[in-house]
Coordinates of C-alpha atoms in Angstrom, one line a residue:
M13 CA -21.6 6.6 32.2
S14 CA -21.1 3.2 30.5
M15 CA -22.4 1.7 27.8
L16 CA -26.3 1.3 27.9
K17 CA -27.7 -2.6 27.9
N18 CA -30.6 -1.7 25.7
P19 CA -28.6 1.0 23.0
A20 CA -32.1 0.8 21.3
A21 CA -33.9 3.5 23.9
K22 CA -30.9 5.7 22.3
Y23 CA -30.3 5.1 18.9
R24 CA -31.9 4.1 16.3
P25 CA -31.0 2.3 12.9
A26 CA -30.8 4.0 10.1
P27 CA -34.3 3.9 7.6
Q28 CA -34.1 1.5 4.8
V29 CA -35.0 2.3 1.5
D30 CA -37.5 1.6 -0.2
L31 CA -36.0 -0.1 -3.4
P32 CA -37.4 -3.8 -4.1
D33 CA -35.7 -3.6 -7.9
R34 CA -32.7 -2.2 -7.0
C35 CA -29.9 -2.6 -10.0
W36 CA -26.5 -1.8 -8.1
P37 CA -26.1 -5.3 -6.5
S38 CA -25.8 -7.0 -10.1
R39 CA -23.7 -4.7 -11.9
V40 CA -19.9 -4.0 -11.8
I41 CA -18.0 -1.4 -11.9
T42 CA -16.1 -1.2 -15.3
A43 CA -14.5 2.4 -15.1
A44 CA -13.1 4.3 -13.3
P45 CA -15.2 7.7 -11.9
R46 CA -14.1 10.9 -12.0
W47 CA -12.5 11.8 -9.1
L48 CA -12.2 14.9 -6.7
S49 CA -8.7 15.2 -4.1
T50 CA -10.2 17.3 -0.8
D51 CA -6.9 17.4 0.8
L52 CA -6.4 20.1 0.4
R53 CA -9.9 21.9 1.4
D54 CA -11.1 18.5 3.8
G55 CA -8.4 17.2 4.7
N56 CA -6.9 20.3 5.6
Q57 CA -9.9 21.8 8.1
A58 CA -9.0 18.3 10.1
L59 CA -5.6 18.9 10.5
I60 CA -4.2 20.1 13.8
E61 CA -2.0 22.3 12.4
P62 CA -3.3 23.0 8.9
M63 CA -0.8 23.8 6.3
D64 CA 1.0 26.1 5.7
V65 CA 1.7 27.4 1.7
A66 CA 5.0 25.4 1.2
R67 CA 3.5 22.4 2.6
K68 CA -0.2 23.7 0.5
L69 CA 1.8 24.0 -2.9
R70 CA 4.1 20.7 -2.1
M71 CA 0.5 18.8 -1.7
F72 CA -0.8 20.2 -5.1
E73 CA 2.1 19.5 -7.3
A74 CA 1.7 15.3 -5.4
L75 CA -2.1 16.0 -6.2
V76 CA -0.9 16.9 -9.9
A77 CA 1.1 14.1 -10.1
I78 CA -0.6 11.6 -9.4
G79 CA -3.5 13.0 -12.1
F80 CA -5.9 14.5 -10.5
K81 CA -7.7 16.9 -12.7
E82 CA -9.9 18.6 -10.5
I83 CA -9.2 19.5 -6.8
E84 CA -10.4 21.4 -3.9
V85 CA -7.8 24.1 -3.2
G86 CA -9.7 26.0 -0.5
F87 CA -11.7 27.8 1.0
P88 CA -11.4 30.9 0.4
S89 CA -14.4 32.8 1.8
A90 CA -13.4 30.9 5.6
S91 CA -9.7 32.1 5.7
Q92 CA -7.4 34.7 5.1
A93 CA -4.5 31.7 4.1
D94 CA -7.0 30.3 2.1
F95 CA -7.9 33.2 -0.1
D96 CA -4.7 34.0 -0.7
F97 CA -3.4 29.9 -1.6
V98 CA -6.2 30.1 -4.0
R99 CA -4.5 33.7 -5.8
C100 CA -1.3 32.3 -5.7
L101 CA -2.4 29.3 -7.7
I102 CA -3.5 31.4 -10.3
E103 CA -1.1 34.9 -10.4
E104 CA 1.7 32.2 -10.6
D105 CA 0.1 30.1 -13.7
R106 CA 0.6 26.6 -11.4
I107 CA -2.5 25.6 -12.5
P108 CA -2.1 22.8 -15.5
D109 CA -4.5 23.3 -18.7
D110 CA -6.2 19.9 -18.1
V111 CA -6.0 20.8 -14.1
T112 CA -9.6 22.4 -12.8
I113 CA -9.6 23.7 -8.9
Q114 CA -12.7 23.8 -7.3
V115 CA -13.5 25.9 -4.1
L116 CA -16.3 25.7 -1.5
T117 CA -18.5 28.3 -0.1
P118 CA -21.7 28.1 2.5
A119 CA -25.0 29.3 0.8
R120 CA -24.1 32.7 2.3
S121 CA -23.9 36.0 0.1
H122 CA -20.9 37.8 1.7
L123 CA -19.3 34.6 1.8
I124 CA -20.5 33.8 -2.0
E125 CA -18.5 37.1 -3.4
R126 CA -15.6 36.4 -1.4
T127 CA -15.9 33.2 -3.2
F128 CA -16.2 34.4 -6.9
E129 CA -13.3 37.6 -5.5
S130 CA -10.5 34.8 -5.3
L131 CA -10.9 32.9 -8.5
Q132 CA -10.9 36.3 -10.5
G133 CA -8.7 35.5 -14.1
A134 CA -9.0 31.7 -13.4
R135 CA -9.3 29.8 -16.7
A136 CA -11.5 27.3 -15.4
A137 CA -13.2 26.4 -11.7
I138 CA -16.2 25.1 -10.0
V139 CA -17.9 26.6 -7.2
H140 CA -19.2 24.2 -4.6
L141 CA -22.4 25.4 -3.1
Y142 CA -23.6 23.7 0.4
N143 CA -26.3 24.1 2.8
A144 CA -27.6 21.7 5.2
T145 CA -30.5 19.6 4.8
A146 CA -30.8 17.0 8.5
P147 CA -33.9 17.6 10.1
V148 CA -31.3 18.4 13.3
M149 CA -29.8 21.2 11.2
R150 CA -33.2 22.4 9.8
Q151 CA -35.3 22.4 13.2
I152 CA -32.7 23.1 15.6
V153 CA -29.7 24.8 13.8
L154 CA -31.5 26.9 10.8
G155 CA -35.2 27.4 12.5
L156 CA -36.3 26.7 8.8
D157 CA -38.7 24.6 6.9
V158 CA -38.5 22.6 4.0
D159 CA -39.6 25.7 1.6
G160 CA -37.4 27.6 3.7
I161 CA -34.0 24.9 2.3
V162 CA -35.6 25.0 -0.5
E163 CA -35.3 29.4 -0.3
L164 CA -31.7 29.4 0.6
A165 CA -30.7 26.7 -1.9
T166 CA -32.5 28.4 -4.9
T167 CA -31.6 31.7 -4.0
H168 CA -27.7 31.7 -3.0
A169 CA -27.3 29.2 -6.4
A170 CA -29.0 32.1 -8.3
M171 CA -26.1 34.0 -7.4
L172 CA -23.5 31.9 -8.3
R173 CA -25.1 32.1 -12.0
D174 CA -25.3 35.6 -12.0
L175 CA -21.7 35.9 -10.7
A176 CA -19.8 33.9 -12.8
A177 CA -21.6 35.7 -15.6
R178 CA -19.3 38.7 -14.2
Q179 CA -17.0 36.8 -15.1
P180 CA -16.7 34.5 -18.5
A181 CA -13.7 34.5 -19.5
T182 CA -13.6 32.1 -16.9
R183 CA -15.2 28.3 -17.4
W184 CA -17.0 27.8 -14.8
T185 CA -18.9 24.8 -13.4
F186 CA -21.3 24.6 -10.2
Q187 CA -21.8 22.2 -7.9
Y188 CA -24.5 21.6 -5.3
S189 CA -24.3 19.7 -1.7
P190 CA -27.2 19.4 0.0
E191 CA -24.8 18.9 3.3
M192 CA -25.9 15.7 5.9
F193 CA -27.5 14.0 2.7
S194 CA -27.1 11.1 4.5
N195 CA -29.2 11.9 7.2
T196 CA -31.8 13.6 5.0
E197 CA -35.1 12.1 4.0
L198 CA -34.6 11.5 -0.4
E199 CA -37.3 13.4 -1.1
V200 CA -36.2 16.6 0.4
S201 CA -33.2 15.9 -1.0
R202 CA -34.4 15.2 -4.2
R203 CA -36.7 19.1 -3.8
V204 CA -33.9 21.0 -2.9
V205 CA -31.4 19.2 -5.5
D206 CA -34.3 19.2 -8.6
A207 CA -34.6 23.6 -7.5
V208 CA -30.9 24.4 -7.5
S209 CA -30.5 22.4 -10.8
A210 CA -33.7 24.4 -12.2
V211 CA -31.7 27.6 -11.6
W212 CA -28.9 26.3 -13.0
E213 CA -30.6 25.0 -15.9
A214 CA -28.9 22.4 -16.0
S215 CA -27.9 20.3 -19.1
P216 CA -25.4 17.8 -21.1
A217 CA -24.2 20.7 -22.6
R218 CA -24.1 22.7 -19.5
P219 CA -23.7 20.0 -16.5
C220 CA -23.7 20.7 -12.9
I221 CA -22.0 18.4 -10.3
V222 CA -24.6 17.6 -7.4
N223 CA -22.7 16.1 -4.4
L224 CA -24.6 13.9 -1.7
P225 CA -22.7 13.9 1.1
S226 CA -22.5 10.8 4.1
T227 CA -21.5 14.3 5.8
V228 CA -21.6 12.0 8.8
E229 CA -21.6 7.8 8.1
N230 CA -24.4 6.7 9.9
C231 CA -25.9 3.7 7.6
T232 CA -24.5 0.9 6.5
P233 CA -23.3 1.0 2.7
N234 CA -26.4 -1.0 0.9
V235 CA -28.4 1.2 2.2
F236 CA -26.7 4.7 1.1
A237 CA -26.3 2.7 -2.4
D238 CA -29.7 2.4 -2.1
M239 CA -30.0 6.5 -1.5
V240 CA -27.9 7.0 -4.2
E241 CA -29.9 5.1 -6.5
W242 CA -33.2 6.2 -5.4
M243 CA -31.5 9.9 -6.6
D244 CA -30.2 8.7 -9.3
R245 CA -33.2 7.3 -10.5
H246 CA -35.9 10.6 -9.4
L247 CA -33.6 13.4 -10.0
A248 CA -35.4 15.9 -12.9
R249 CA -32.1 16.9 -15.5
R250 CA -30.2 13.5 -14.8
D251 CA -28.6 14.0 -18.1
G252 CA -27.3 17.6 -17.0
I253 CA -25.7 16.0 -13.7
V254 CA -22.9 14.7 -12.8
L255 CA -23.0 12.5 -10.1
C256 CA -20.8 13.0 -6.7
V257 CA -20.4 11.3 -3.9
H258 CA -18.5 12.3 -0.8
P259 CA -18.0 9.4 1.7
H260 CA -16.8 9.7 5.5
N261 CA -16.0 7.4 7.2
D262 CA -17.2 7.6 10.8
R263 CA -18.2 3.8 10.8
G264 CA -15.5 2.8 8.8
T265 CA -16.6 1.1 5.8
G266 CA -16.2 4.5 4.0
T267 CA -14.5 2.5 0.9
A268 CA -17.6 -0.2 1.0
S269 CA -19.4 3.1 0.3
A270 CA -17.7 4.9 -2.4
E271 CA -17.5 1.2 -4.2
L272 CA -21.4 0.5 -4.0
A273 CA -22.2 4.5 -4.2
I274 CA -20.3 4.3 -8.0
L275 CA -22.6 0.5 -8.9
A276 CA -25.7 2.7 -7.7
G277 CA -24.4 5.7 -10.3
A278 CA -22.8 7.6 -8.8
D279 CA -20.1 9.6 -11.6
R280 CA -17.9 11.2 -9.3
V281 CA -16.2 11.0 -5.4
E282 CA -14.7 13.1 -3.3
G283 CA -12.1 12.1 -0.9
C284 CA -8.3 12.2 0.6
L285 CA -5.2 10.5 0.0
F286 CA -5.1 7.7 2.5
G287 CA -8.2 9.2 4.4
N288 CA -7.3 12.3 6.0
G289 CA -10.5 14.1 7.3
E290 CA -12.5 15.0 9.9
R291 CA -13.4 12.5 12.5
T292 CA -12.1 9.1 11.5
G293 CA -11.2 11.0 8.3
N294 CA -13.1 11.1 4.1
L295 CA -12.6 8.2 1.7
D296 CA -9.7 6.8 0.8
L297 CA -9.2 7.9 -2.7
V298 CA -6.1 5.5 -3.4
N299 CA -8.0 2.9 -1.1
V300 CA -10.5 3.1 -3.6
A301 CA -8.5 3.5 -6.8
L302 CA -6.1 0.5 -6.3
N303 CA -9.6 -1.8 -5.3
L304 CA -10.2 -0.7 -9.2
Y305 CA -6.6 -1.2 -11.0
T306 CA -6.5 -5.1 -8.9
Q307 CA -9.7 -5.9 -11.0
G308 CA -8.9 -5.2 -14.0
V309 CA -9.9 -1.5 -14.1
A310 CA -7.5 1.4 -15.1
P311 CA -7.9 4.2 -12.2
G312 CA -6.9 6.7 -14.0
L313 CA -4.4 8.2 -11.0
D314 CA -0.8 6.9 -11.0
F315 CA 1.2 5.4 -7.7
S316 CA 3.9 4.0 -8.9
D317 CA 6.3 5.0 -6.4
I318 CA 3.2 4.5 -4.1
D319 CA 6.3 5.3 -0.7
A320 CA 7.2 8.9 -2.0
I321 CA 3.6 9.7 -2.3
R322 CA 3.5 8.6 1.3
R323 CA 6.4 10.4 2.9
T324 CA 4.8 13.5 1.1
V325 CA 1.2 13.1 2.3
E326 CA 3.1 12.7 5.7
F327 CA 4.9 15.8 5.5
C328 CA 2.0 18.0 4.7
N329 CA -0.6 16.5 7.1
Q330 CA 1.9 16.3 9.5
I331 CA 0.6 12.3 10.5
P332 CA 1.4 8.9 9.7
V333 CA 0.4 6.5 7.8
H334 CA -0.6 3.9 9.7
P335 CA 1.6 0.9 9.2
R336 CA -1.3 -1.4 8.3
H337 CA -2.7 1.1 6.0
P338 CA -4.0 -0.6 2.3
Y339 CA -1.6 -1.0 -0.2
V340 CA 0.9 1.8 1.2
G341 CA 1.6 0.7 4.9
E342 CA 4.9 -0.2 6.1
L343 CA 3.6 -4.2 6.8
V344 CA 1.2 -4.8 4.1
Y345 CA 3.7 -7.0 1.3
T346 CA 5.3 -8.1 5.1
S347 CA 4.2 -12.0 6.4
F348 CA 5.2 -13.3 9.4
S349 CA 3.0 -16.7 9.4
G350 CA 5.5 -19.5 8.5
S351 CA 3.2 -20.9 6.6
H352 CA 2.2 -17.6 4.5
Q353 CA 6.0 -17.0 3.8
D354 CA 6.2 -20.6 1.9
A355 CA 2.9 -20.6 0.5
I356 CA 4.5 -17.0 -1.6
K357 CA 7.7 -18.7 -1.8
K358 CA 7.0 -21.0 -3.6
A359 CA 4.5 -18.7 -5.8
F360 CA 7.3 -16.9 -7.0
A361 CA 8.7 -19.9 -7.8
A362 CA 6.4 -20.6 -10.0
R363 CA 5.0 -17.4 -11.4
R364 CA 6.4 -16.5 -15.0
D365 CA 6.8 -12.7 -16.2
G366 CA 3.6 -12.0 -18.2
E367 CA 0.9 -14.2 -16.2
V368 CA -2.1 -13.1 -14.8
W369 CA -1.7 -11.6 -10.9
D370 CA -2.9 -15.1 -9.0
M371 CA -0.7 -14.7 -5.6
P372 CA -1.8 -16.1 -2.4
Y373 CA -1.4 -13.1 0.0
L374 CA -0.7 -10.7 -2.1
P375 CA -3.8 -9.2 -3.7
I376 CA -1.4 -7.0 -5.9
D377 CA 2.1 -7.0 -6.9
P378 CA 4.3 -4.1 -4.9
K379 CA 5.8 -3.6 -7.9
D380 CA 3.7 -2.0 -9.6
L381 CA 3.5 0.4 -6.9
G382 CA 7.1 0.7 -6.6
R383 CA 8.1 -1.7 -3.7
S384 CA 9.9 -4.4 -4.2
Y385 CA 10.0 -7.6 -3.1
E386 CA 12.3 -7.7 -0.5
A387 CA 9.9 -6.2 2.3
V388 CA 7.3 -9.0 1.5
I389 CA 8.1 -11.6 4.1
R390 CA 10.7 -10.8 7.4
V391 CA 11.0 -12.9 10.2
N392 CA 9.8 -13.6 13.1
S393 CA 9.2 -15.8 16.0
Q394 CA 6.3 -17.0 14.4
S395 CA 8.1 -17.3 10.6
G396 CA 9.0 -20.7 9.3
K397 CA 11.8 -22.3 6.2
G398 CA 9.9 -20.6 3.8
G399 CA 10.3 -17.1 4.8
I400 CA 14.3 -17.8 5.8
S401 CA 15.0 -19.1 2.6
Y402 CA 13.1 -16.6 0.9
L403 CA 15.2 -13.8 2.2
L404 CA 18.3 -15.5 1.7
E405 CA 17.6 -16.5 -1.8
T406 CA 16.4 -12.6 -3.1
E407 CA 19.0 -11.0 -1.1
Y408 CA 22.4 -13.5 -1.2
G409 CA 21.4 -15.6 -3.9
L410 CA 21.2 -18.6 -1.9
E411 CA 19.3 -21.5 -2.9
L412 CA 18.9 -23.8 -0.1
P413 CA 17.8 -27.1 -0.3
R414 CA 14.9 -28.2 1.6
R415 CA 16.5 -30.2 4.3
L416 CA 19.3 -27.7 5.1
Q417 CA 15.9 -25.1 5.5
I418 CA 14.3 -27.3 8.0
E419 CA 18.3 -27.0 9.3
F420 CA 18.9 -23.8 9.6
S421 CA 14.7 -22.0 10.4
Q422 CA 15.9 -24.3 13.5
Q423 CA 19.2 -22.3 14.0
V424 CA 17.1 -19.4 13.3
Q425 CA 14.2 -20.5 15.6
A426 CA 16.9 -20.9 18.5
V427 CA 17.9 -17.2 18.3
M428 CA 14.7 -16.1 18.4
D429 CA 13.3 -18.1 20.9
V430 CA 16.0 -15.7 23.4
Q431 CA 15.4 -12.6 21.3
G432 CA 11.8 -12.6 20.5
K433 CA 12.1 -9.7 17.9
E434 CA 12.2 -9.6 13.8
L435 CA 15.2 -10.7 12.0
A436 CA 16.1 -8.6 8.5
A437 CA 17.9 -10.2 6.0
A438 CA 20.7 -8.8 7.3
D439 CA 20.8 -10.5 10.6
L440 CA 19.4 -14.0 8.8
W441 CA 23.2 -13.6 6.8
R442 CA 24.7 -13.3 9.5
L443 CA 23.6 -16.2 10.9
F444 CA 24.1 -18.1 8.7
D445 CA 27.7 -16.7 8.0
E446 CA 27.9 -18.2 11.9
V447 CA 26.4 -21.8 11.5
Y448 CA 28.4 -22.8 8.6
G449 CA 31.1 -21.1 8.9
L450 CA 32.1 -19.3 5.6
A451 CA 34.6 -17.1 6.6
A452 CA 36.5 -19.4 8.7
V453 CA 36.5 -21.9 5.9
D454 CA 37.7 -19.3 3.4
V455 CA 40.4 -17.9 5.7
A456 CA 41.3 -21.8 6.4
M457 CA 40.8 -22.5 2.1
P458 CA 42.5 -18.7 0.5
Q459 CA 44.3 -21.1 -2.2
P460 CA 42.0 -23.7 -4.8
A461 CA 43.3 -27.2 -4.3
Q462 CA 45.5 -29.1 -6.9
V463 CA 43.5 -31.9 -8.4
D464 CA 45.3 -34.1 -10.7
D465 CA 43.6 -36.8 -12.7
A466 CA 45.2 -40.3 -11.7
G467 CA 44.7 -41.5 -15.3
D468 CA 41.8 -44.1 -13.6
G469 CA 39.1 -42.3 -13.8
S470 CA 39.9 -41.3 -10.7
V471 CA 41.6 -37.7 -9.3
R472 CA 44.4 -36.9 -6.6
L473 CA 43.8 -33.8 -4.6
R474 CA 46.2 -31.6 -2.3
A475 CA 44.5 -29.0 -0.6
R476 CA 46.0 -26.9 1.8
I477 CA 43.8 -26.4 4.8
G478 CA 44.3 -24.0 7.6
G479 CA 42.5 -21.8 10.5
G480 CA 43.0 -24.7 13.2
L481 CA 40.3 -26.6 11.0
V482 CA 42.6 -29.8 10.9
G483 CA 46.1 -30.8 12.5
N484 CA 47.4 -29.0 15.6
G485 CA 46.3 -25.1 14.3
E486 CA 48.8 -25.3 12.2
P487 CA 48.5 -25.2 8.3
R488 CA 48.6 -28.4 7.2
W489 CA 47.9 -30.4 3.0
L490 CA 45.9 -32.9 2.9
A491 CA 46.3 -35.3 -0.2
G492 CA 43.2 -38.1 -0.9
A493 CA 42.1 -40.0 -4.3
G494 CA 38.8 -40.5 -5.2
N495 CA 36.0 -40.6 -8.3
G496 CA 36.1 -36.9 -8.1
P497 CA 36.9 -33.6 -5.8
V498 CA 34.6 -34.3 -3.6
D499 CA 35.0 -38.0 -2.7
A500 CA 38.8 -37.3 -3.0
F501 CA 38.6 -34.8 -0.4
V502 CA 36.2 -36.5 1.9
Q503 CA 39.0 -39.7 1.8
A504 CA 41.5 -37.3 3.0
L505 CA 39.6 -35.8 6.0
T506 CA 38.2 -39.4 7.3
E507 CA 42.3 -40.9 6.8
S508 CA 43.7 -36.7 8.7
G509 CA 40.9 -36.6 11.3
G510 CA 39.9 -40.5 12.2
R511 CA 36.5 -40.3 12.2
S512 CA 33.8 -41.6 8.7
V513 CA 33.3 -38.9 6.5
E514 CA 30.2 -39.8 4.1
V515 CA 28.1 -37.7 1.5
L516 CA 24.7 -38.2 1.5
D517 CA 23.7 -34.9 -0.7
Y518 CA 25.0 -32.8 -3.3
H519 CA 23.2 -29.3 -4.4
E520 CA 25.0 -26.3 -6.0
H521 CA 24.3 -23.6 -7.8
S522 CA 25.8 -20.3 -9.5
I523 CA 25.2 -16.8 -7.7
G524 CA 25.0 -13.7 -9.9
S525 CA 26.6 -14.2 -13.6
G526 CA 29.6 -12.7 -16.0
A527 CA 32.5 -11.9 -14.3
Q528 CA 31.2 -11.8 -10.5
A529 CA 28.9 -14.9 -10.9
R530 CA 30.1 -17.2 -7.8
A531 CA 29.4 -21.1 -7.2
A532 CA 27.1 -22.1 -3.8
A533 CA 27.6 -26.2 -2.6
Y534 CA 25.6 -27.3 -0.1
V535 CA 26.6 -31.1 0.8
E536 CA 25.1 -33.2 3.2
L537 CA 27.5 -34.9 5.9
R538 CA 27.7 -37.8 7.9
V539 CA 30.1 -37.4 10.3
G540 CA 30.6 -40.4 12.8
T541 CA 26.9 -40.7 13.8
R542 CA 25.8 -36.8 12.9
V543 CA 23.8 -35.9 9.5
L544 CA 24.2 -31.9 9.3
F545 CA 24.8 -29.8 6.3
G546 CA 28.2 -27.7 5.2
V547 CA 28.0 -24.4 2.6
G548 CA 30.8 -23.1 0.7
I549 CA 30.8 -20.1 -1.6
D550 CA 33.9 -20.0 -4.7
A551 CA 34.2 -18.4 -7.5
N552 CA 35.5 -21.8 -8.4
I553 CA 32.8 -24.8 -8.5
V554 CA 35.7 -27.3 -6.7
S555 CA 36.6 -24.6 -4.3
A556 CA 33.1 -24.4 -3.7
S557 CA 32.5 -27.3 -3.2
I558 CA 35.8 -28.6 -0.7
K559 CA 34.3 -25.4 1.4
A560 CA 31.0 -27.0 2.1
V561 CA 32.7 -30.4 2.8
L562 CA 35.0 -28.2 5.2
S563 CA 32.6 -26.2 6.8
G564 CA 30.1 -29.3 7.6
W565 CA 33.7 -30.8 8.9
Q566 CA 34.1 -27.8 11.0
R567 CA 31.0 -28.1 12.3
A568 CA 31.1 -31.5 13.5
V569 CA 34.5 -30.8 15.4
N570 CA 33.0 -27.6 17.2
E571 CA 30.3 -30.6 18.5
G572 CA 32.6 -32.7 19.8
V573 CA 31.7 -35.2 16.8
A574 CA 35.1 -35.3 14.8
D575 CA 38.1 -35.0 16.0
A576 CA 39.8 -31.4 16.2
A577 CA 43.0 -32.6 17.0
A578 CA 44.2 -34.6 14.8
T579 CA 46.8 -34.6 13.4
S580 CA 47.3 -37.2 10.8
T581 CA 48.6 -35.5 7.5
A582 CA 49.3 -37.1 3.9

């Protein structure tokens, strides 16, 4: 069987909501909603291998550390494992005073009784009651009409009320979900919810939670927002109701549905870390929270060490987080494109601490989430000089002049064309060392040159050069005079090598500070007809400059431009 040429013969679009004066499109989110993590319930039931007690405890502790104040911890009537976990949390006093646990139960009497049994001794608890309301469930699965659905819901809502009264030491909150709200007629949803909130006598002093789940996401986010705003306007006892949404991600728009639902009047949002859940997953709470954060709204949840949170979730769920997952994926702060890298590098250089975050390609500062800038840019065959120079600067302190960036990027590109894989910062450094002979010039000039004032505004220089860079391979003394150490050394090289050496450009800067500081020098040379760069690094700026000239000379020798066998010395 293949895809239909006329899908309208099999599928129908979601009904639109008649709400011509809808308000949500003109609203702005200015405060975070209440958050409910259902990682230990909805998320856990979606796992191939549900969590054992150790993993559940680790997840619970992580959720508490993040800042969740409401955590759905299980479905205690569905399995002994869930029942025992709820008892573990209560009996071992693992629930902080400012955290309320939530448990789920269907509208079935014996399961509700079992649920309250699991909660004995709890300081506070939310009991989440649900029953299906959509036409397909009423007509095919349950065999009930709308009156029957209302009676089912209210009968069991009353049971929650009565069982809670038997445990007065616990602070109870009731929650009701018309399951498959996203597929239910709005008038039916309102009727059922109003009947339940009447049983519970919802009021500002004793509010209940009404949860509107897109059990299966089947419409565009704007339609879901219309449904939520319609309920927000029409529910009885609205001032005694915490309006909640529970989006799924079947259409890949769970985050958008949640954000528009908040605009439409939702006070509370349910979901899982990184979107774990049935089918394509529940709402990703991290995504929504950090979306708010990037708009200047404090989410009330702390993701300062998002990598540690990811590791915990991966351990507990036994499911890896995708490398492109928003905010947390391994590659989300990485740019491979050369133009992107160049823009990021320039923006980092221009930015000052305390300024509003306005960076190309980075909607959030990775440092806020415990990520470092070292992973912002990586280099592959699509990269440019901006990314290469950025990595060398951030990792090794080298501030390459622009023309040197261009020259070295060509060397990198040549390697990439052969290898066809990514180069990390350490790989770039090894290549840079090889191309510019940093180690070789260190060996060739282990001691500082001798520089003396000639008394006429010029200097005399003597340097002992080994490593086979000049002469016949034996260490040789070079001597020259000029208006500075670099000029004097260039004169000495020219006289000893038989080829003209001319300095076209010179840059220097320090690497580090204090006693450990070093100097980096970059010289652009013309050796014969060849123009190329040399690089030198040394604790002494004069030595760094001479090493830079020697680096460029060596490169020219290796290319056959200069006479490597010259034996003239001074």
